[in-house]
XYZ file of C-alpha atoms in Angstrom:
408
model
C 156.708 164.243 127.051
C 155.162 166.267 124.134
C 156.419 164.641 120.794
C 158.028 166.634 118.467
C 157.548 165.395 114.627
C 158.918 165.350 110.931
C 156.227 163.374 108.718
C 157.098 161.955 104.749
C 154.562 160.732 102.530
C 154.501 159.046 99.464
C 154.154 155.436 98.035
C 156.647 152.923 98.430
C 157.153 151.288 94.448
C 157.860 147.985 92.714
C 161.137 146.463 93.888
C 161.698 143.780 95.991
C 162.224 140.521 96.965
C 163.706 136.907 96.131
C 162.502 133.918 98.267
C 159.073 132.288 98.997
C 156.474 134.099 101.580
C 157.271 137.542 100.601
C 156.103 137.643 97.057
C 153.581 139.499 97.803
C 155.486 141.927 99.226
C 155.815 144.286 96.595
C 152.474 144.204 95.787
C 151.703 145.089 99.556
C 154.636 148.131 99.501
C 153.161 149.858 96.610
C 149.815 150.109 98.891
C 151.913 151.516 101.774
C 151.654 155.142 103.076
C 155.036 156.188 104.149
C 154.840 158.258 107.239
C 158.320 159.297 108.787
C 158.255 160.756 112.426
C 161.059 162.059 114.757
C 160.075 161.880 118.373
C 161.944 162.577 121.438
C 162.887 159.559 123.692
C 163.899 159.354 127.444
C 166.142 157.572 128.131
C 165.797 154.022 129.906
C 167.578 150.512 130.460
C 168.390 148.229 128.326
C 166.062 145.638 129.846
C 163.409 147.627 129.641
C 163.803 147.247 125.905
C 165.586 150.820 124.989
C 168.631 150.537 122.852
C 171.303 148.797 124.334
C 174.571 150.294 122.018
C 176.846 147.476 122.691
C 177.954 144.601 119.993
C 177.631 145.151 116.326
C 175.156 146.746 114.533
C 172.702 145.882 111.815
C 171.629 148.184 108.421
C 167.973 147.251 107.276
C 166.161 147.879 104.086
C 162.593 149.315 105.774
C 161.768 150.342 102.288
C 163.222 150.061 98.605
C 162.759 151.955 95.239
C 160.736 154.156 97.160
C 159.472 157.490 94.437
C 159.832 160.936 95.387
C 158.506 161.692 98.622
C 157.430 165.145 100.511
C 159.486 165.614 103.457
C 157.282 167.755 106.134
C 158.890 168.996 108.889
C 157.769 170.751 112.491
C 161.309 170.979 114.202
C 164.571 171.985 112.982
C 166.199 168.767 110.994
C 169.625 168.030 109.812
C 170.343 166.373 106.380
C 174.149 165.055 106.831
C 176.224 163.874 103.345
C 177.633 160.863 104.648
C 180.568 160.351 102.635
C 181.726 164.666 102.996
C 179.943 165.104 106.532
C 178.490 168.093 105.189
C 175.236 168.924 107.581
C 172.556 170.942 105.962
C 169.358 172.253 108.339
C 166.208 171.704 107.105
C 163.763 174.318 108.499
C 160.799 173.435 110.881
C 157.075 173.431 109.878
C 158.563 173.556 106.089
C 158.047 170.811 103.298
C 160.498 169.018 101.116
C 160.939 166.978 97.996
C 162.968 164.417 98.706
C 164.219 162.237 95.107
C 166.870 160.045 93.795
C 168.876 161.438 90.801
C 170.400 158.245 89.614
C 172.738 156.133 91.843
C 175.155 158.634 93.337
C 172.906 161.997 94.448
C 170.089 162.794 95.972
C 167.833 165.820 95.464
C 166.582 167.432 98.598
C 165.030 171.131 98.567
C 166.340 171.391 95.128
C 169.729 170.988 96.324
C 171.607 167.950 95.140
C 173.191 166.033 97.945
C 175.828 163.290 97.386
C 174.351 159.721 98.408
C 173.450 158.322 101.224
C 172.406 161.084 103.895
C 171.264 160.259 107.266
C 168.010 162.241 109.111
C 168.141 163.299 112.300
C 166.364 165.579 114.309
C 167.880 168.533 116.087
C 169.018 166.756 119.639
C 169.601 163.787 117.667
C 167.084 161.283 119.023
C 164.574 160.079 116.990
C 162.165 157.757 115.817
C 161.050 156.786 112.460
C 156.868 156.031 111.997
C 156.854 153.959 108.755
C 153.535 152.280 107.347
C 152.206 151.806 110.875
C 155.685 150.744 112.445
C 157.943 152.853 114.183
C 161.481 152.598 113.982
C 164.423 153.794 116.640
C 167.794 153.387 114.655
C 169.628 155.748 112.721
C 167.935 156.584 109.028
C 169.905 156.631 106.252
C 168.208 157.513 102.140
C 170.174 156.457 100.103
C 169.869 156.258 95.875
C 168.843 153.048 95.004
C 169.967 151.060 91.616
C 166.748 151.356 90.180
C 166.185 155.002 90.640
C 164.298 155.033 93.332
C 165.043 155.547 97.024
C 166.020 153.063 99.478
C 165.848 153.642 103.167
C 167.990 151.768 105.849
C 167.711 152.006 109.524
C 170.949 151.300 111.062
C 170.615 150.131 115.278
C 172.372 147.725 117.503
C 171.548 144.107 116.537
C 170.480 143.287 120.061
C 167.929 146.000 119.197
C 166.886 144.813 115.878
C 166.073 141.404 117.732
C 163.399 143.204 119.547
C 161.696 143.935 116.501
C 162.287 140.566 114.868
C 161.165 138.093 117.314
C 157.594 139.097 117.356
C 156.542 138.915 114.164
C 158.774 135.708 113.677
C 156.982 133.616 116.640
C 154.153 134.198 118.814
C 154.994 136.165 121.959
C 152.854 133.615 123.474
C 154.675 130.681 122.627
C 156.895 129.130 125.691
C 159.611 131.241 126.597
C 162.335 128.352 125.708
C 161.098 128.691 122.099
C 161.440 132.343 122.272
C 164.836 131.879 123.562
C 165.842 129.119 120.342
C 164.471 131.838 117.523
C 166.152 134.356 119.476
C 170.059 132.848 118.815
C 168.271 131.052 115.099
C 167.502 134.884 114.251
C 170.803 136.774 115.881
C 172.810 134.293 113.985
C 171.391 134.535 110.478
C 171.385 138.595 110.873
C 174.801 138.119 112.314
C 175.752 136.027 109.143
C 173.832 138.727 106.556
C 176.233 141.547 108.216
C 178.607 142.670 105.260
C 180.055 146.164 105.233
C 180.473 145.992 101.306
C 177.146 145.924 100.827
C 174.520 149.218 101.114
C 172.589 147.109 103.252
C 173.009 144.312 105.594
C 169.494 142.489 105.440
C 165.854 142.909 104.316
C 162.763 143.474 106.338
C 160.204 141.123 105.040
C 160.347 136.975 105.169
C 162.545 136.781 101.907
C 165.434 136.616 104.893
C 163.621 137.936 108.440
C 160.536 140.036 109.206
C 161.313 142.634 111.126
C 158.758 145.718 111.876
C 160.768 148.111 114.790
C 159.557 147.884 117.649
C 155.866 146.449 116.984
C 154.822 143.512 119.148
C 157.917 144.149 121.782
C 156.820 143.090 125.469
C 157.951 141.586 128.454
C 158.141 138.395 127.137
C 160.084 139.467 123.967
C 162.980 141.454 126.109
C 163.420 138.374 128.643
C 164.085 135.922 125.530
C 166.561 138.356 123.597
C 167.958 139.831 126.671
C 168.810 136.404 128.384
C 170.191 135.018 125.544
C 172.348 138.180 124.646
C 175.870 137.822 122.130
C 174.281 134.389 121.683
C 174.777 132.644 118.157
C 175.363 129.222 116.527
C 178.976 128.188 115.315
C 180.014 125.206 113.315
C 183.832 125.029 113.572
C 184.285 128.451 114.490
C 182.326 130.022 112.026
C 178.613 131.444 112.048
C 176.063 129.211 110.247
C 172.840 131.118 108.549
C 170.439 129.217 111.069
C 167.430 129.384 108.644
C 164.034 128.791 110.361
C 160.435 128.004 108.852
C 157.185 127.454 110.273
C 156.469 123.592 110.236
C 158.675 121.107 108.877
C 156.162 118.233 108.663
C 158.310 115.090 109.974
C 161.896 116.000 108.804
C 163.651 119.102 108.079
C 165.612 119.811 104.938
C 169.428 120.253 103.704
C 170.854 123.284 102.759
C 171.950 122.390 99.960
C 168.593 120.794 98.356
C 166.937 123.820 99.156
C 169.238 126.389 97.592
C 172.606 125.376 96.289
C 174.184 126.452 100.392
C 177.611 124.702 101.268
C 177.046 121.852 103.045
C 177.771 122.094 106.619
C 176.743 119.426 109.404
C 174.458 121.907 111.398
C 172.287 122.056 108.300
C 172.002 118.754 106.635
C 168.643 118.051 107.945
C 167.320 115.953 110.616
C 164.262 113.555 111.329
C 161.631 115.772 113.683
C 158.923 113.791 115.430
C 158.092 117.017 117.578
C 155.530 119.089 114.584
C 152.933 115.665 114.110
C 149.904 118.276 115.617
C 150.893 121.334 114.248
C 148.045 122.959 112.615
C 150.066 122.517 109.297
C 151.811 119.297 109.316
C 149.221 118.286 107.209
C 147.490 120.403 103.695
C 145.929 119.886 100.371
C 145.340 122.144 97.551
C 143.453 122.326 94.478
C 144.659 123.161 91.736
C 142.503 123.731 88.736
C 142.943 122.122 85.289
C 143.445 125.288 82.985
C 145.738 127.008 85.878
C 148.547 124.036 85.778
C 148.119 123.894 81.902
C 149.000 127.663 81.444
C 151.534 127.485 84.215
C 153.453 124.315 82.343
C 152.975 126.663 79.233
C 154.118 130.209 80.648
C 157.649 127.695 81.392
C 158.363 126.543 77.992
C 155.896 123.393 77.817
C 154.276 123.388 73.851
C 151.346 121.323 75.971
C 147.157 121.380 75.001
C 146.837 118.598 77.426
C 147.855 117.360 80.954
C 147.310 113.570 81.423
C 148.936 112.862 84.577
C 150.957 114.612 87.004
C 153.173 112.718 89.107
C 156.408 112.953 91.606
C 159.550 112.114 89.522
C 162.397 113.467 92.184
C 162.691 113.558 95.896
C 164.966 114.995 97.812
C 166.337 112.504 101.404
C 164.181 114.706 103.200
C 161.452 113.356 101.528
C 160.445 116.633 99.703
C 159.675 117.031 95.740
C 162.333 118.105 94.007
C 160.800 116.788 90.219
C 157.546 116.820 89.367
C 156.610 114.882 85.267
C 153.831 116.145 83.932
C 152.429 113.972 81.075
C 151.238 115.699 78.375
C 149.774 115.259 75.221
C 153.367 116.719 73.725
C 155.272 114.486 75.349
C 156.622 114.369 78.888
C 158.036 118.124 80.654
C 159.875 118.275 83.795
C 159.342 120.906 86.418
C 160.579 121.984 89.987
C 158.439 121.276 92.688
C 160.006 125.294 93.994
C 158.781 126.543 90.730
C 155.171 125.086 90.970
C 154.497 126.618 94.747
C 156.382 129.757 93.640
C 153.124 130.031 91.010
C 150.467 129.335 93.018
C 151.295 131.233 96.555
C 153.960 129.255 98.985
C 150.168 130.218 101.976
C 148.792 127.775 99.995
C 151.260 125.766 98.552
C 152.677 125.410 102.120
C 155.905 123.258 101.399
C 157.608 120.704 98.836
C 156.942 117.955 100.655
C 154.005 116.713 98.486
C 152.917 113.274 99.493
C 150.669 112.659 96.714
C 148.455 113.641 93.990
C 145.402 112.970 92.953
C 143.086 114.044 90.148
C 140.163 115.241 90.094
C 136.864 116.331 87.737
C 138.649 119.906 87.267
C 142.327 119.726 88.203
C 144.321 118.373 90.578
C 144.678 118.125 94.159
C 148.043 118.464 95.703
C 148.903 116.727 99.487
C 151.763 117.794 101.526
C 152.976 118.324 104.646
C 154.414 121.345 106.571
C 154.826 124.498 105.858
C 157.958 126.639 104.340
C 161.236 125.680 103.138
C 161.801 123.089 105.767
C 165.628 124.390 106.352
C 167.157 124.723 109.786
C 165.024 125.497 113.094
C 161.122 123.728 112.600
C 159.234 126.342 115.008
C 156.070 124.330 115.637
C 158.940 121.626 116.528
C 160.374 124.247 118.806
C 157.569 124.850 120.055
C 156.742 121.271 121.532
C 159.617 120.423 122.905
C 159.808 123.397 125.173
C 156.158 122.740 126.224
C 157.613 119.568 126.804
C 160.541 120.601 129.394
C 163.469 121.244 126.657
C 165.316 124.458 127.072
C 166.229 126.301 124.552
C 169.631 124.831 124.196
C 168.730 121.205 123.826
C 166.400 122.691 121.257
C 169.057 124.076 119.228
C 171.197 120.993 119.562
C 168.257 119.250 118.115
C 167.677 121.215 114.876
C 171.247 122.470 114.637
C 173.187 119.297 115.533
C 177.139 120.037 115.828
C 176.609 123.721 115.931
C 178.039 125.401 119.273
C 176.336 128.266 121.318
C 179.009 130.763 121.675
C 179.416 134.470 122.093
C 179.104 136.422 118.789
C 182.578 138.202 119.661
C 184.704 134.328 120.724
């Protein structure tokens, strides 16, 4: 079917992103080309991996504090006003400026719109090509607090799973594992889904990467679509059913890692299943002058480190202190703070085992790799190669959690 198209360019700016492995993130947006694209879709089932419309749905942040961008169309489009339902027709073959005016309006075609509007093309189905990925939700633009432009795709979650499992575990992986980051992911979006807020989660790995429908195949739609409605409950209520990469021997609280509520599902538990994962195991160096300036840059009045050593754990055996001996005195710093500096790929965890110094700096060992909360998916990975389904698996990580349907 010929492909019908409205393209936007312009770079995506500054703004984003809290937690560990997406730091870079906003470095990596501002080299983005935005590239928006309205296509015509036939129509197909939902196992097939087209959108299924049933259950709730999901808003996600594809792009934040985005600048002005050129709108350039080749069919007729539709600009609605959300909030009035006023419809305006953008012409086809025509170009655009699209801009925020503060937090409330939004300039398109030198008319000033009232924030958000939604995109569509003129039958109404489209897709969205952003930075490579392409997108089949609903877009909405909407005037971001900063004063740039934010824009959400809104789709079915079961949809948005499709684009999330991917990029969040190999498609290769055993299809049990699939199955366990399929309900870990469903119920942490689940959790995230708040109507007061202009968004319900982010794209990148400060909560769940997500890139539409890149990486989807067979695979993909069996593990989502066999475990459908599926989430975890702890007396009735969703938990966020974090997830990390390797958890190198035990898995961490909630609460160590971030302040969370305590709840049983996500106190932490001992995991013997990750031993020959490719990261249960790292070192780093660290060079002299870096971890001098760093211990500066955070309030130390430090010329000279004599000894670094682990002052705090956490029970999951993870460093929650580290004392740095100077020639000032003694200074205190998280070990969160300390792989926040120098990259959380290299710094893989807070579990450091030990440290050692060397001619110029020091040399950091650890093991596993991320924040160590919730479902370990090296773990996750073994036991399913090992005959666990995906259940057991869950029971395992989550303990006293219950599978349930997202609507009981």
């Amino acid at each position: 079917m010929k492909n019908n198209f409205i393209t936007c360019v312009g770079a995506v700016s500054k703004a984003y992103g809290p937690q560990t492995a997406n730091r870079n993130f906003r470095d990596k947006m501002l080299r983005l080309v935005l590239s928006l694209a309205f296509a015509f879709c036939g129509s197909a089932k939902a196992s097939d991996g087209a959108p299924d419309h049933s259950g709730p749905s999901i808003r996600v942040a594809i792009a934040r504090n985005s600048p002005p961008i050129k709108l350039k169309t080749s069919v007729k489009t539709y600009v609605n006003e959300v909030k009035t339902g006023r419809k305006y027709l953008l012409l086809a073959n025509s170009s655009y400026e699209v801009k925020s005016l503060g937090t409330l309006s939004i300039l398109v075609a030198n008319q000033t719109l009232s924030s958000p509007i939604k995109l569509s093309s003129e039958d109404g189905s489209e897709k969205l090509r952003l930075g490579g990925n392409i997108y089949k939700g609903a877009i909405l633009i909407r005037a971001g607090p900063s004063g740039g432009l934010d824009i959400i795709e809104e789709l079915p979650l079961e949809d948005y799973l499709y684009g999330v499992l991917p990029v969040e575990m190999s498609p290769s992986w055993p299809l049990e594992a699939l199955k366990a980051q399929a309900v870990a992911s469903r119920s942490y979006a689940a959790k995230n889904i708040n109507p007061a807020k202009d968004y319900d989660i982010s794209n990148g790995a400060e909560m769940q990467v997500y890139k539409g429908t890149k990486g989807i195949n067979s695979r993909i739609l069996e593990a989502v679509n066999s475990t459908r409605g599926e989430v975890l409950k702890y007396k009735g209520r969703l938990i966020t059913a974090f997830f990390h990469a390797c958890c190198g021997g035990r898995t961490s609280s909630a609460k160590a890692s971030w302040g969370e509520d305590v709840v049983k599902p996500l106190e932490g538990v001992g995991d013997p299943y990750c031993s020959d994962a490719a990261h249960y195991q790292w070192s780093l160096h660290v060079a002299y002058e870096d971890l001098l300036t760093f211990i500066q840059n955070s309030g130390s009045t430090a010329l000279k480190i004599k000894s670094i050593r682990i002052y705090k754990k956490e029970r999951s055996g993870r460093t929650a202190t580290l004392l740095f001996n100077t020639d000032q005195g003694k200074f205190q710093l998280s070990a969160g703070e300390l792989r926040k500096r120098f990259g959380s790929n290299s710094f893989k965890s807070t579990y450091i085992t030990h440290i050692k110094e060397g001619k110029s700096g020091y040399e950091f060992y650890g093991r596993g790799w991320g924040h160590g909360v919730g479902l370990c998916q090296e773990g996750a990975k073994e036991m399913a190669a090992r005959g666990k389904n995906y259940k057991k698996i869950l029971k395992h990580y989550y303990p006293g959690a219950s599978i349930t349907d997202y609507e009981n």
